[in-house]
PDB file of C-alpha atoms in Angstrom:
ATOM      1  CA  UNK R   1     -27.164   6.010  -9.683  1.00 72.00           C
ATOM      2  CA  UNK R   2     -24.588   8.814  -9.630  1.00 83.00           C
ATOM      3  CA  UNK R   3     -22.479   6.880  -7.099  1.00 79.00           C
ATOM      4  CA  UNK R   4     -22.291   3.890  -9.435  1.00 77.00           C
ATOM      5  CA  UNK R   5     -21.266   6.167 -12.327  1.00 86.00           C
ATOM      6  CA  UNK R   6     -18.488   7.724 -10.223  1.00 84.00           C
ATOM      7  CA  UNK R   7     -17.283   4.263  -9.230  1.00 79.00           C
ATOM      8  CA  UNK R   8     -17.204   2.885 -12.795  1.00 80.00           C
ATOM      9  CA  UNK R   9     -15.630   6.031 -14.272  1.00 85.00           C
ATOM     10  CA  UNK R  10     -13.002   6.085 -11.550  1.00 81.00           C
ATOM     11  CA  UNK R  11     -12.032   2.493 -12.273  1.00 75.00           C
ATOM     12  CA  UNK R  12     -11.473   3.322 -15.944  1.00 82.00           C
ATOM     13  CA  UNK R  13      -9.188   6.234 -15.012  1.00 84.00           C
ATOM     14  CA  UNK R  14      -7.266   4.034 -12.579  1.00 77.00           C
ATOM     15  CA  UNK R  15      -6.550   1.352 -15.155  1.00 74.00           C
ATOM     16  CA  UNK R  16      -5.309   3.851 -17.752  1.00 81.00           C
ATOM     17  CA  UNK R  17      -3.302   5.782 -15.187  1.00 81.00           C
ATOM     18  CA  UNK R  18      -1.623   2.579 -14.008  1.00 75.00           C
ATOM     19  CA  UNK R  19      -0.666   1.695 -17.559  1.00 74.00           C
ATOM     20  CA  UNK R  20       0.955   5.113 -18.092  1.00 81.00           C
ATOM     21  CA  UNK R  21       2.749   4.988 -14.743  1.00 77.00           C
ATOM     22  CA  UNK R  22       4.250   1.540 -15.247  1.00 71.00           C
ATOM     23  CA  UNK R  23       5.343   2.355 -18.804  1.00 76.00           C
ATOM     24  CA  UNK R  24       6.909   5.667 -17.812  1.00 79.00           C
ATOM     25  CA  UNK R  25       8.659   4.394 -14.694  1.00 74.00           C
ATOM     26  CA  UNK R  26      10.039   1.337 -16.520  1.00 70.00           C
ATOM     27  CA  UNK R  27      11.392   3.567 -19.266  1.00 76.00           C
ATOM     28  CA  UNK R  28      12.876   5.900 -16.657  1.00 72.00           C
ATOM     29  CA  UNK R  29      14.594   2.958 -14.961  1.00 69.00           C
ATOM     30  CA  UNK R  30      16.106   1.782 -18.238  1.00 65.00           C
ATOM     31  CA  UNK R  31      17.348   5.259 -19.227  1.00 69.00           C
ATOM     32  CA  UNK R  32      18.905   5.921 -15.810  1.00 66.00           C
ATOM     33  CA  UNK R  33      20.062   2.320 -15.385  1.00 66.00           C
ATOM     34  CA  UNK R  34      18.435   2.267 -11.964  1.00 65.00           C
ATOM     35  CA  UNK R  35      16.871  -0.940 -10.668  1.00 65.00           C
ATOM     36  CA  UNK R  36      13.130  -1.193 -11.199  1.00 60.00           C
ATOM     37  CA  UNK R  37      12.787  -2.307  -7.574  1.00 62.00           C
ATOM     38  CA  UNK R  38      14.036   1.107  -6.420  1.00 66.00           C
ATOM     39  CA  UNK R  39      11.599   2.823  -8.809  1.00 66.00           C
ATOM     40  CA  UNK R  40       8.766   0.622  -7.557  1.00 63.00           C
ATOM     41  CA  UNK R  41       9.626   1.440  -3.941  1.00 64.00           C
ATOM     42  CA  UNK R  42       9.590   5.193  -4.559  1.00 68.00           C
ATOM     43  CA  UNK R  43       7.925   6.811  -7.602  1.00 68.00           C
ATOM     44  CA  UNK R  44       5.287   4.127  -8.114  1.00 68.00           C
ATOM     45  CA  UNK R  45       4.639   3.285  -4.451  1.00 71.00           C
ATOM     46  CA  UNK R  46       4.380   6.876  -3.238  1.00 72.00           C
ATOM     47  CA  UNK R  47       2.352   7.960  -6.241  1.00 71.00           C
ATOM     48  CA  UNK R  48      -0.231   5.222  -5.883  1.00 70.00           C
ATOM     49  CA  UNK R  49      -0.474   5.903  -2.112  1.00 76.00           C
ATOM     50  CA  UNK R  50      -1.462   9.540  -2.669  1.00 75.00           C
ATOM     51  CA  UNK R  51      -5.212   8.736  -2.505  1.00 77.00           C
ATOM     52  CA  UNK R  52      -4.718   7.166   0.954  1.00 79.00           C
ATOM     53  CA  UNK R  53      -2.944  10.307   2.172  1.00 81.00           C
ATOM     54  CA  UNK R  54      -5.627  12.651   0.825  1.00 79.00           C
ATOM     55  CA  UNK R  55      -8.459  10.553   2.251  1.00 80.00           C
ATOM     56  CA  UNK R  56      -6.814  10.223   5.691  1.00 83.00           C
ATOM     57  CA  UNK R  57      -6.226  13.957   6.057  1.00 83.00           C
ATOM     58  CA  UNK R  58      -9.754  14.732   4.880  1.00 80.00           C
ATOM     59  CA  UNK R  59     -11.288  12.104   7.175  1.00 80.00           C
ATOM     60  CA  UNK R  60      -9.307  13.397  10.155  1.00 81.00           C
ATOM     61  CA  UNK R  61     -10.353  16.993   9.548  1.00 81.00           C
ATOM     62  CA  UNK R  62     -13.964  15.806   9.360  1.00 77.00           C
ATOM     63  CA  UNK R  63     -13.607  14.098  12.760  1.00 81.00           C
ATOM     64  CA  UNK R  64     -13.776  10.463  11.609  1.00 81.00           C
ATOM     65  CA  UNK R  65     -10.621   8.834  13.083  1.00 87.00           C
ATOM     66  CA  UNK R  66     -11.974   5.327  12.461  1.00 86.00           C
ATOM     67  CA  UNK R  67     -11.704   5.999   8.721  1.00 85.00           C
ATOM     68  CA  UNK R  68      -8.164   7.419   9.125  1.00 88.00           C
ATOM     69  CA  UNK R  69      -6.956   4.274  10.886  1.00 92.00           C
ATOM     70  CA  UNK R  70      -9.118   1.823   8.962  1.00 91.00           C
ATOM     71  CA  UNK R  71      -7.923   3.306   5.671  1.00 89.00           C
ATOM     72  CA  UNK R  72      -4.274   2.501   6.452  1.00 93.00           C
ATOM     73  CA  UNK R  73      -4.772  -0.842   8.198  1.00 95.00           C
ATOM     74  CA  UNK R  74      -7.318  -2.053   5.653  1.00 94.00           C
ATOM     75  CA  UNK R  75      -5.205  -0.841   2.724  1.00 93.00           C
ATOM     76  CA  UNK R  76      -2.100  -2.671   3.931  1.00 95.00           C
ATOM     77  CA  UNK R  77      -4.073  -5.890   4.375  1.00 97.00           C
ATOM     78  CA  UNK R  78      -5.736  -5.446   0.969  1.00 96.00           C
ATOM     79  CA  UNK R  79      -2.381  -4.671  -0.674  1.00 94.00           C
ATOM     80  CA  UNK R  80      -0.776  -7.928   0.406  1.00 96.00           C
ATOM     81  CA  UNK R  81      -3.657 -10.394   0.263  1.00 96.00           C
ATOM     82  CA  UNK R  82      -5.606  -9.093  -2.735  1.00 96.00           C
ATOM     83  CA  UNK R  83      -3.146  -7.158  -4.883  1.00 94.00           C
ATOM     84  CA  UNK R  84      -0.113  -9.425  -4.527  1.00 94.00           C
ATOM     85  CA  UNK R  85      -2.429 -12.442  -4.519  1.00 95.00           C
ATOM     86  CA  UNK R  86      -4.124 -11.404  -7.756  1.00 94.00           C
ATOM     87  CA  UNK R  87      -0.804 -10.373  -9.339  1.00 93.00           C
ATOM     88  CA  UNK R  88       0.632 -13.801  -8.499  1.00 92.00           C
ATOM     89  CA  UNK R  89      -2.383 -15.460 -10.137  1.00 94.00           C
ATOM     90  CA  UNK R  90      -1.637 -13.450 -13.299  1.00 92.00           C
ATOM     91  CA  UNK R  91       2.024 -14.505 -13.196  1.00 90.00           C
ATOM     92  CA  UNK R  92       4.224 -15.958 -10.420  1.00 91.00           C
ATOM     93  CA  UNK R  93       6.145 -13.121  -8.732  1.00 90.00           C
ATOM     94  CA  UNK R  94       9.815 -13.712  -8.002  1.00 87.00           C
ATOM     95  CA  UNK R  95      11.283 -11.259  -5.488  1.00 84.00           C
ATOM     96  CA  UNK R  96      14.848 -10.051  -5.229  1.00 79.00           C
ATOM     97  CA  UNK R  97      16.870 -11.077  -2.179  1.00 77.00           C
ATOM     98  CA  UNK R  98      16.920  -7.480  -0.921  1.00 75.00           C
ATOM     99  CA  UNK R  99      13.111  -7.419  -0.906  1.00 78.00           C
ATOM    100  CA  UNK R 100      12.941 -10.528   1.263  1.00 81.00           C
ATOM    101  CA  UNK R 101      15.706  -9.657   3.687  1.00 82.00           C
ATOM    102  CA  UNK R 102      15.261  -5.871   3.918  1.00 83.00           C
ATOM    103  CA  UNK R 103      12.124  -4.302   2.406  1.00 84.00           C
ATOM    104  CA  UNK R 104       9.509  -6.780   3.678  1.00 90.00           C
ATOM    105  CA  UNK R 105      11.036  -6.835   7.200  1.00 91.00           C
ATOM    106  CA  UNK R 106      10.973  -3.010   7.090  1.00 90.00           C
ATOM    107  CA  UNK R 107       7.252  -3.159   6.277  1.00 92.00           C
ATOM    108  CA  UNK R 108       6.828  -5.523   9.246  1.00 93.00           C
ATOM    109  CA  UNK R 109       8.740  -3.062  11.433  1.00 93.00           C
ATOM    110  CA  UNK R 110       6.356  -0.298  10.313  1.00 93.00           C
ATOM    111  CA  UNK R 111       3.315  -2.384  11.280  1.00 94.00           C
ATOM    112  CA  UNK R 112       4.850  -3.287  14.660  1.00 94.00           C
ATOM    113  CA  UNK R 113       5.888   0.308  15.484  1.00 93.00           C
ATOM    114  CA  UNK R 114       2.464   1.818  14.828  1.00 93.00           C
ATOM    115  CA  UNK R 115       0.783  -1.024  16.746  1.00 92.00           C
ATOM    116  CA  UNK R 116       2.925  -0.189  19.775  1.00 91.00           C
ATOM    117  CA  UNK R 117       2.225   3.535  19.394  1.00 91.00           C
ATOM    118  CA  UNK R 118      -1.526   2.959  19.349  1.00 90.00           C
ATOM    119  CA  UNK R 119      -1.253   0.857  22.507  1.00 87.00           C
ATOM    120  CA  UNK R 120       1.325   2.918  24.404  1.00 78.00           C
ATOM    121  CA  UNK R 121      -1.079   3.405  27.285  1.00 74.00           C
ATOM    122  CA  UNK R 122       0.153   0.033  28.526  1.00 70.00           C
ATOM    123  CA  UNK R 123       3.580   1.679  28.942  1.00 66.00           C
ATOM    124  CA  UNK R 124       2.756   5.234  30.073  1.00 64.00           C
ATOM    125  CA  UNK R 125      -0.703   4.656  31.593  1.00 62.00           C
ATOM    126  CA  UNK R 126      -2.570   6.986  29.256  1.00 61.00           C
ATOM    127  CA  UNK R 127      -6.333   6.846  29.563  1.00 65.00           C
ATOM    128  CA  UNK R 128      -7.106   7.609  25.917  1.00 71.00           C
ATOM    129  CA  UNK R 129      -4.883   5.865  23.355  1.00 81.00           C
ATOM    130  CA  UNK R 130      -4.100   7.935  20.276  1.00 85.00           C
ATOM    131  CA  UNK R 131      -1.415   9.029  17.829  1.00 89.00           C
ATOM    132  CA  UNK R 132      -0.183  12.508  18.752  1.00 88.00           C
ATOM    133  CA  UNK R 133       2.344  14.896  17.223  1.00 90.00           C
ATOM    134  CA  UNK R 134       5.286  13.171  18.889  1.00 90.00           C
ATOM    135  CA  UNK R 135       4.230   9.817  17.423  1.00 92.00           C
ATOM    136  CA  UNK R 136       3.880  11.412  13.995  1.00 92.00           C
ATOM    137  CA  UNK R 137       7.392  12.855  14.185  1.00 94.00           C
ATOM    138  CA  UNK R 138       8.777   9.440  15.142  1.00 94.00           C
ATOM    139  CA  UNK R 139       7.089   7.935  12.089  1.00 94.00           C
ATOM    140  CA  UNK R 140       8.588  10.680   9.921  1.00 89.00           C
ATOM    141  CA  UNK R 141      12.040   9.979  11.350  1.00 92.00           C
ATOM    142  CA  UNK R 142      11.883   6.279  10.549  1.00 92.00           C
ATOM    143  CA  UNK R 143      10.617   7.067   7.058  1.00 88.00           C
ATOM    144  CA  UNK R 144      13.667   9.270   6.430  1.00 89.00           C
ATOM    145  CA  UNK R 145      15.852   6.272   7.306  1.00 88.00           C
ATOM    146  CA  UNK R 146      13.949   4.233   4.735  1.00 85.00           C
ATOM    147  CA  UNK R 147      14.437   6.910   2.070  1.00 82.00           C
ATOM    148  CA  UNK R 148      18.171   6.934   2.841  1.00 83.00           C
ATOM    149  CA  UNK R 149      18.257   3.167   2.312  1.00 79.00           C
ATOM    150  CA  UNK R 150      16.430   3.503  -1.022  1.00 75.00           C
ATOM    151  CA  UNK R 151      18.841   6.247  -2.090  1.00 73.00           C
ATOM    152  CA  UNK R 152      21.768   3.931  -1.368  1.00 76.00           C
ATOM    153  CA  UNK R 153      20.105   1.104  -3.296  1.00 67.00           C
ATOM    154  CA  UNK R 154      19.683   3.422  -6.294  1.00 61.00           C
ATOM    155  CA  UNK R 155      23.449   3.939  -6.275  1.00 60.00           C
ATOM    156  CA  UNK R 156      24.428   0.323  -5.806  1.00 55.00           C
ATOM    157  CA  UNK R 157      21.419  -1.444  -7.364  1.00 49.00           C
ATOM    158  CA  UNK R 158      22.220  -0.496 -10.933  1.00 42.00           C
ATOM    159  CA  UNK R 159      21.446  -3.165 -13.505  1.00 40.00           C
ATOM    160  CA  UNK R 160      22.359  -3.381 -17.176  1.00 37.00           C
ATOM    161  CA  UNK R 161      19.779  -2.121 -19.677  1.00 38.00           C
ATOM    162  CA  UNK R 162      19.254  -5.560 -21.176  1.00 34.00           C
ATOM    163  CA  UNK R 163      17.965  -6.846 -17.834  1.00 36.00           C
ATOM    164  CA  UNK R 164      15.112  -4.360 -17.721  1.00 39.00           C
ATOM    165  CA  UNK R 165      11.993  -5.182 -19.749  1.00 43.00           C
ATOM    166  CA  UNK R 166       9.918  -2.623 -21.616  1.00 51.00           C
ATOM    167  CA  UNK R 167      10.482   0.101 -24.172  1.00 60.00           C
ATOM    168  CA  UNK R 168      12.828   3.074 -23.802  1.00 65.00           C
ATOM    169  CA  UNK R 169      11.068   6.378 -24.367  1.00 64.00           C
ATOM    170  CA  UNK R 170      12.515   9.870 -24.497  1.00 72.00           C
ATOM    171  CA  UNK R 171      12.909  11.722 -21.210  1.00 74.00           C
ATOM    172  CA  UNK R 172      10.026  14.047 -22.027  1.00 80.00           C
ATOM    173  CA  UNK R 173       7.608  11.256 -22.884  1.00 81.00           C
ATOM    174  CA  UNK R 174       8.600   9.210 -19.821  1.00 82.00           C
ATOM    175  CA  UNK R 175       8.045  12.226 -17.563  1.00 83.00           C
ATOM    176  CA  UNK R 176       4.654  12.921 -19.147  1.00 88.00           C
ATOM    177  CA  UNK R 177       3.636   9.279 -18.698  1.00 84.00           C
ATOM    178  CA  UNK R 178       4.640   9.302 -15.023  1.00 82.00           C
ATOM    179  CA  UNK R 179       3.011  12.656 -14.224  1.00 87.00           C
ATOM    180  CA  UNK R 180      -0.065  11.931 -16.354  1.00 88.00           C
ATOM    181  CA  UNK R 181      -0.399   8.469 -14.844  1.00 83.00           C
ATOM    182  CA  UNK R 182      -0.220   9.833 -11.298  1.00 82.00           C
ATOM    183  CA  UNK R 183      -2.822  12.503 -12.105  1.00 85.00           C
ATOM    184  CA  UNK R 184      -5.202   9.924 -13.553  1.00 85.00           C
ATOM    185  CA  UNK R 185      -4.629   7.667 -10.538  1.00 79.00           C
ATOM    186  CA  UNK R 186      -5.423  10.433  -8.059  1.00 79.00           C
ATOM    187  CA  UNK R 187      -8.461  11.589 -10.057  1.00 84.00           C
ATOM    188  CA  UNK R 188      -9.658   8.018 -10.554  1.00 81.00           C
ATOM    189  CA  UNK R 189      -9.149   7.259  -6.873  1.00 76.00           C
ATOM    190  CA  UNK R 190     -11.208  10.326  -5.931  1.00 75.00           C
ATOM    191  CA  UNK R 191     -14.145   9.399  -8.174  1.00 82.00           C
ATOM    192  CA  UNK R 192     -14.029   5.716  -7.228  1.00 78.00           C
ATOM    193  CA  UNK R 193     -13.836   6.503  -3.528  1.00 72.00           C
ATOM    194  CA  UNK R 194     -16.656   9.061  -3.684  1.00 79.00           C
ATOM    195  CA  UNK R 195     -18.899   6.535  -5.361  1.00 79.00           C
ATOM    196  CA  UNK R 196     -17.930   3.739  -2.967  1.00 74.00           C
ATOM    197  CA  UNK R 197     -18.472   5.837   0.175  1.00 76.00           C
ATOM    198  CA  UNK R 198     -21.819   7.042  -1.140  1.00 79.00           C
ATOM    199  CA  UNK R 199     -22.955   3.465  -1.701  1.00 75.00           C
ATOM    200  CA  UNK R 200     -21.665   2.321   1.698  1.00 73.00           C
ATOM    201  CA  UNK R 201     -23.408   5.115   3.586  1.00 75.00           C
ATOM    202  CA  UNK R 202     -26.631   4.356   1.754  1.00 80.00           C
ATOM    203  CA  UNK R 203     -26.303   0.773   3.011  1.00 78.00           C
ATOM    204  CA  UNK R 204     -25.903   1.936   6.647  1.00 79.00           C
ATOM    205  CA  UNK R 205     -22.363   0.685   7.391  1.00 81.00           C
ATOM    206  CA  UNK R 206     -20.200   1.873  10.346  1.00 81.00           C
ATOM    207  CA  UNK R 207     -17.214   4.202   9.898  1.00 77.00           C
ATOM    208  CA  UNK R 208     -14.803   1.443  10.970  1.00 84.00           C
ATOM    209  CA  UNK R 209     -16.243  -1.037   8.480  1.00 87.00           C
ATOM    210  CA  UNK R 210     -16.229   1.589   5.714  1.00 84.00           C
ATOM    211  CA  UNK R 211     -12.606   2.466   6.512  1.00 83.00           C
ATOM    212  CA  UNK R 212     -11.377  -1.137   6.588  1.00 90.00           C
ATOM    213  CA  UNK R 213     -13.199  -2.247   3.449  1.00 89.00           C
ATOM    214  CA  UNK R 214     -14.744   0.298   1.072  1.00 85.00           C
ATOM    215  CA  UNK R 215     -12.280   3.137   1.697  1.00 83.00           C
ATOM    216  CA  UNK R 216      -9.263   0.825   2.022  1.00 87.00           C
ATOM    217  CA  UNK R 217     -10.079  -1.044  -1.170  1.00 87.00           C
ATOM    218  CA  UNK R 218     -11.010   2.177  -2.981  1.00 81.00           C
ATOM    219  CA  UNK R 219      -7.774   3.980  -2.136  1.00 80.00           C
ATOM    220  CA  UNK R 220      -5.799   0.816  -2.941  1.00 83.00           C
ATOM    221  CA  UNK R 221      -7.208   0.566  -6.455  1.00 81.00           C
ATOM    222  CA  UNK R 222      -4.224   2.515  -7.880  1.00 79.00           C
ATOM    223  CA  UNK R 223      -1.895  -0.098  -6.355  1.00 81.00           C
ATOM    224  CA  UNK R 224      -4.135  -2.876  -7.662  1.00 86.00           C
ATOM    225  CA  UNK R 225      -4.189  -1.494 -11.187  1.00 82.00           C
ATOM    226  CA  UNK R 226      -0.455  -0.712 -11.178  1.00 79.00           C
ATOM    227  CA  UNK R 227       0.710  -4.075  -9.791  1.00 85.00           C
ATOM    228  CA  UNK R 228      -1.681  -6.053 -11.989  1.00 86.00           C
ATOM    229  CA  UNK R 229      -0.433  -4.247 -15.111  1.00 83.00           C
ATOM    230  CA  UNK R 230       3.176  -4.681 -13.953  1.00 82.00           C
ATOM    231  CA  UNK R 231       2.609  -8.408 -13.403  1.00 86.00           C
ATOM    232  CA  UNK R 232       1.021  -8.725 -16.844  1.00 85.00           C
ATOM    233  CA  UNK R 233       4.092  -7.010 -18.300  1.00 82.00           C
ATOM    234  CA  UNK R 234       6.361  -9.385 -16.332  1.00 82.00           C
ATOM    235  CA  UNK R 235       7.740  -6.496 -14.222  1.00 79.00           C
ATOM    236  CA  UNK R 236       7.752  -8.383 -10.903  1.00 81.00           C
ATOM    237  CA  UNK R 237      10.028  -5.829  -9.224  1.00 76.00           C
ATOM    238  CA  UNK R 238       7.523  -3.016  -9.792  1.00 75.00           C
ATOM    239  CA  UNK R 239       4.575  -5.266  -8.828  1.00 83.00           C
ATOM    240  CA  UNK R 240       6.183  -6.252  -5.512  1.00 86.00           C
ATOM    241  CA  UNK R 241       8.090  -3.016  -4.838  1.00 81.00           C
ATOM    242  CA  UNK R 242       4.886  -1.009  -5.359  1.00 80.00           C
ATOM    243  CA  UNK R 243       3.079  -2.937  -2.615  1.00 89.00           C
ATOM    244  CA  UNK R 244       5.918  -3.107  -0.103  1.00 88.00           C
ATOM    245  CA  UNK R 245       6.741   0.574  -0.640  1.00 85.00           C
ATOM    246  CA  UNK R 246       3.062   1.528  -0.400  1.00 87.00           C
ATOM    247  CA  UNK R 247       2.628  -0.316   2.900  1.00 92.00           C
ATOM    248  CA  UNK R 248       5.673   1.448   4.329  1.00 92.00           C
ATOM    249  CA  UNK R 249       4.451   4.810   3.011  1.00 90.00           C
ATOM    250  CA  UNK R 250       0.952   4.189   4.397  1.00 91.00           C
ATOM    251  CA  UNK R 251       2.184   3.699   7.950  1.00 93.00           C
ATOM    252  CA  UNK R 252       4.896   6.335   8.147  1.00 93.00           C
ATOM    253  CA  UNK R 253       3.311   9.092   6.024  1.00 90.00           C
ATOM    254  CA  UNK R 254      -0.418   8.415   5.655  1.00 90.00           C
ATOM    255  CA  UNK R 255      -0.655   8.013   9.451  1.00 92.00           C
ATOM    256  CA  UNK R 256       2.278  10.292  10.277  1.00 91.00           C
ATOM    257  CA  UNK R 257       0.989  13.408   8.498  1.00 90.00           C
ATOM    258  CA  UNK R 258      -2.479  13.384  10.145  1.00 91.00           C
ATOM    259  CA  UNK R 259      -0.869  12.710  13.552  1.00 92.00           C
ATOM    260  CA  UNK R 260       1.298  15.835  13.165  1.00 92.00           C
ATOM    261  CA  UNK R 261      -1.692  17.932  12.083  1.00 90.00           C
ATOM    262  CA  UNK R 262      -4.172  16.649  14.673  1.00 89.00           C
ATOM    263  CA  UNK R 263      -4.523  13.990  17.364  1.00 89.00           C
ATOM    264  CA  UNK R 264      -5.800  10.654  16.025  1.00 90.00           C
ATOM    265  CA  UNK R 265      -7.850   8.835  18.713  1.00 90.00           C
ATOM    266  CA  UNK R 266      -7.687   5.035  18.683  1.00 88.00           C
ATOM    267  CA  UNK R 267     -10.511   2.613  19.483  1.00 86.00           C
ATOM    268  CA  UNK R 268      -8.973  -0.486  21.090  1.00 85.00           C
ATOM    269  CA  UNK R 269     -11.603  -2.608  19.355  1.00 85.00           C
ATOM    270  CA  UNK R 270      -9.428  -2.152  16.231  1.00 88.00           C
ATOM    271  CA  UNK R 271      -6.528  -4.057  17.843  1.00 93.00           C
ATOM    272  CA  UNK R 272      -7.614  -7.253  16.101  1.00 95.00           C
ATOM    273  CA  UNK R 273      -7.233  -5.534  12.736  1.00 95.00           C
ATOM    274  CA  UNK R 274      -3.815  -4.169  13.729  1.00 95.00           C
ATOM    275  CA  UNK R 275      -2.765  -7.672  14.751  1.00 95.00           C
ATOM    276  CA  UNK R 276      -4.077  -9.100  11.481  1.00 97.00           C
ATOM    277  CA  UNK R 277      -2.063  -6.511   9.523  1.00 96.00           C
ATOM    278  CA  UNK R 278       1.088  -7.724  11.319  1.00 96.00           C
ATOM    279  CA  UNK R 279       0.194 -11.379  10.736  1.00 96.00           C
ATOM    280  CA  UNK R 280      -0.448 -10.800   7.032  1.00 96.00           C
ATOM    281  CA  UNK R 281       2.988  -9.181   6.654  1.00 95.00           C
ATOM    282  CA  UNK R 282       4.577 -12.178   8.385  1.00 95.00           C
ATOM    283  CA  UNK R 283       2.639 -14.480   6.047  1.00 94.00           C
ATOM    284  CA  UNK R 284       4.123 -12.633   3.060  1.00 93.00           C
ATOM    285  CA  UNK R 285       7.600 -13.237   4.451  1.00 90.00           C
ATOM    286  CA  UNK R 286       6.844 -16.935   5.015  1.00 90.00           C
ATOM    287  CA  UNK R 287       5.402 -17.338   1.497  1.00 90.00           C
ATOM    288  CA  UNK R 288       8.695 -16.122   0.068  1.00 86.00           C
ATOM    289  CA  UNK R 289      10.465 -19.113   1.641  1.00 81.00           C
ATOM    290  CA  UNK R 290       7.767 -21.729   1.045  1.00 72.00           C
ATOM    291  CA  UNK R 291       6.441 -23.557  -1.992  1.00 65.00           C
ATOM    292  CA  UNK R 292       8.353 -25.233  -4.803  1.00 72.00           C
ATOM    293  CA  UNK R 293      10.010 -21.998  -5.933  1.00 71.00           C
ATOM    294  CA  UNK R 294      11.921 -20.064  -3.292  1.00 76.00           C
ATOM    295  CA  UNK R 295      11.567 -16.278  -3.222  1.00 82.00           C
ATOM    296  CA  UNK R 296       8.463 -16.565  -5.418  1.00 88.00           C
ATOM    297  CA  UNK R 297       4.750 -16.044  -4.822  1.00 91.00           C
ATOM    298  CA  UNK R 298       3.274 -18.891  -6.862  1.00 91.00           C
ATOM    299  CA  UNK R 299      -0.216 -18.971  -8.368  1.00 92.00           C
ATOM    300  CA  UNK R 300      -1.617 -21.377  -5.758  1.00 93.00           C
ATOM    301  CA  UNK R 301      -0.233 -19.177  -2.979  1.00 93.00           C
ATOM    302  CA  UNK R 302      -1.882 -16.170  -4.613  1.00 94.00           C
ATOM    303  CA  UNK R 303      -5.210 -18.008  -4.595  1.00 96.00           C
ATOM    304  CA  UNK R 304      -4.710 -18.809  -0.906  1.00 95.00           C
ATOM    305  CA  UNK R 305      -4.037 -15.146  -0.118  1.00 96.00           C
ATOM    306  CA  UNK R 306      -7.224 -14.131  -1.924  1.00 96.00           C
ATOM    307  CA  UNK R 307      -9.164 -16.751   0.033  1.00 96.00           C
ATOM    308  CA  UNK R 308      -7.771 -15.423   3.328  1.00 97.00           C
ATOM    309  CA  UNK R 309      -8.983 -11.937   2.448  1.00 97.00           C
ATOM    310  CA  UNK R 310     -12.468 -13.268   1.690  1.00 97.00           C
ATOM    311  CA  UNK R 311     -12.504 -14.915   5.127  1.00 97.00           C
ATOM    312  CA  UNK R 312     -11.342 -11.689   6.803  1.00 96.00           C
ATOM    313  CA  UNK R 313     -14.040  -9.679   5.009  1.00 95.00           C
ATOM    314  CA  UNK R 314     -16.672 -12.193   6.090  1.00 95.00           C
ATOM    315  CA  UNK R 315     -15.486 -11.729   9.690  1.00 95.00           C
ATOM    316  CA  UNK R 316     -15.766  -7.942   9.361  1.00 93.00           C
ATOM    317  CA  UNK R 317     -19.311  -8.242   8.034  1.00 90.00           C
ATOM    318  CA  UNK R 318     -20.285 -10.515  10.911  1.00 90.00           C
ATOM    319  CA  UNK R 319     -18.601  -8.194  13.449  1.00 86.00           C
ATOM    320  CA  UNK R 320     -20.227  -5.061  12.074  1.00 74.00           C
TER     321      UNK R 320
END
């Protein structure tokens, strides 16, 4: 019973935290005349990915690498298919050209790089595939390049105030909303995840299944709440930038930090899930060029993405 209470209470904190975060970051973007896409790719994306980072480090220290890997892979799949799918059902999401030609391909690069790192035994004949400290440092290095790109976009991606929706709050209130929202998201993610893991263990599920589904969905709830609220408020740049930035952060930091701290063994049975993560990212890129409206995730495409996730989950249940 306590697990269900943690889960429900955590969800309530996540929803409120997402509302504060979107309001504060939108106001910050308007005051600084910085594009909301850049804010979504940084403050919002990194903040909502904090639960993934905390869970991965904790899981690694407890000796459960399947949860470390499943958390990231499952979260990235959930982010695209469920969160962007649901957000598109709420309101069609039109992406900026830079998102299509630069940010989404960068997320695809992240998925491809970590897939190669996990399977580098095919290149150097290692007997036990894993992410080690060297791999983690490589991930950090690529992430620094991404941050440099975002910094440049903040300089050149300035938009007039009138183009940014939402209210303008004072600097103090905006900061409190961002910090308070992030705190509620982390706290809500902790309670929700604790309840979800407790329920999953009571049901006798494997670590890999828990990582790819319960943990991945639980740690992605901040992204879900944030993007859904952003979509409802017609802030497509934050809704999309949050997910793309989170997926990039998940690979380079949420996997990179544990790899630097300790070796992360890899079970080759998870290669299908790695491949599916790459395929899903490619699908997102294709969706942006398909349909009646170019550069837009339409409602029917969002429904299709949700249906694909249901099929993937059914496969996981059958495999487990």
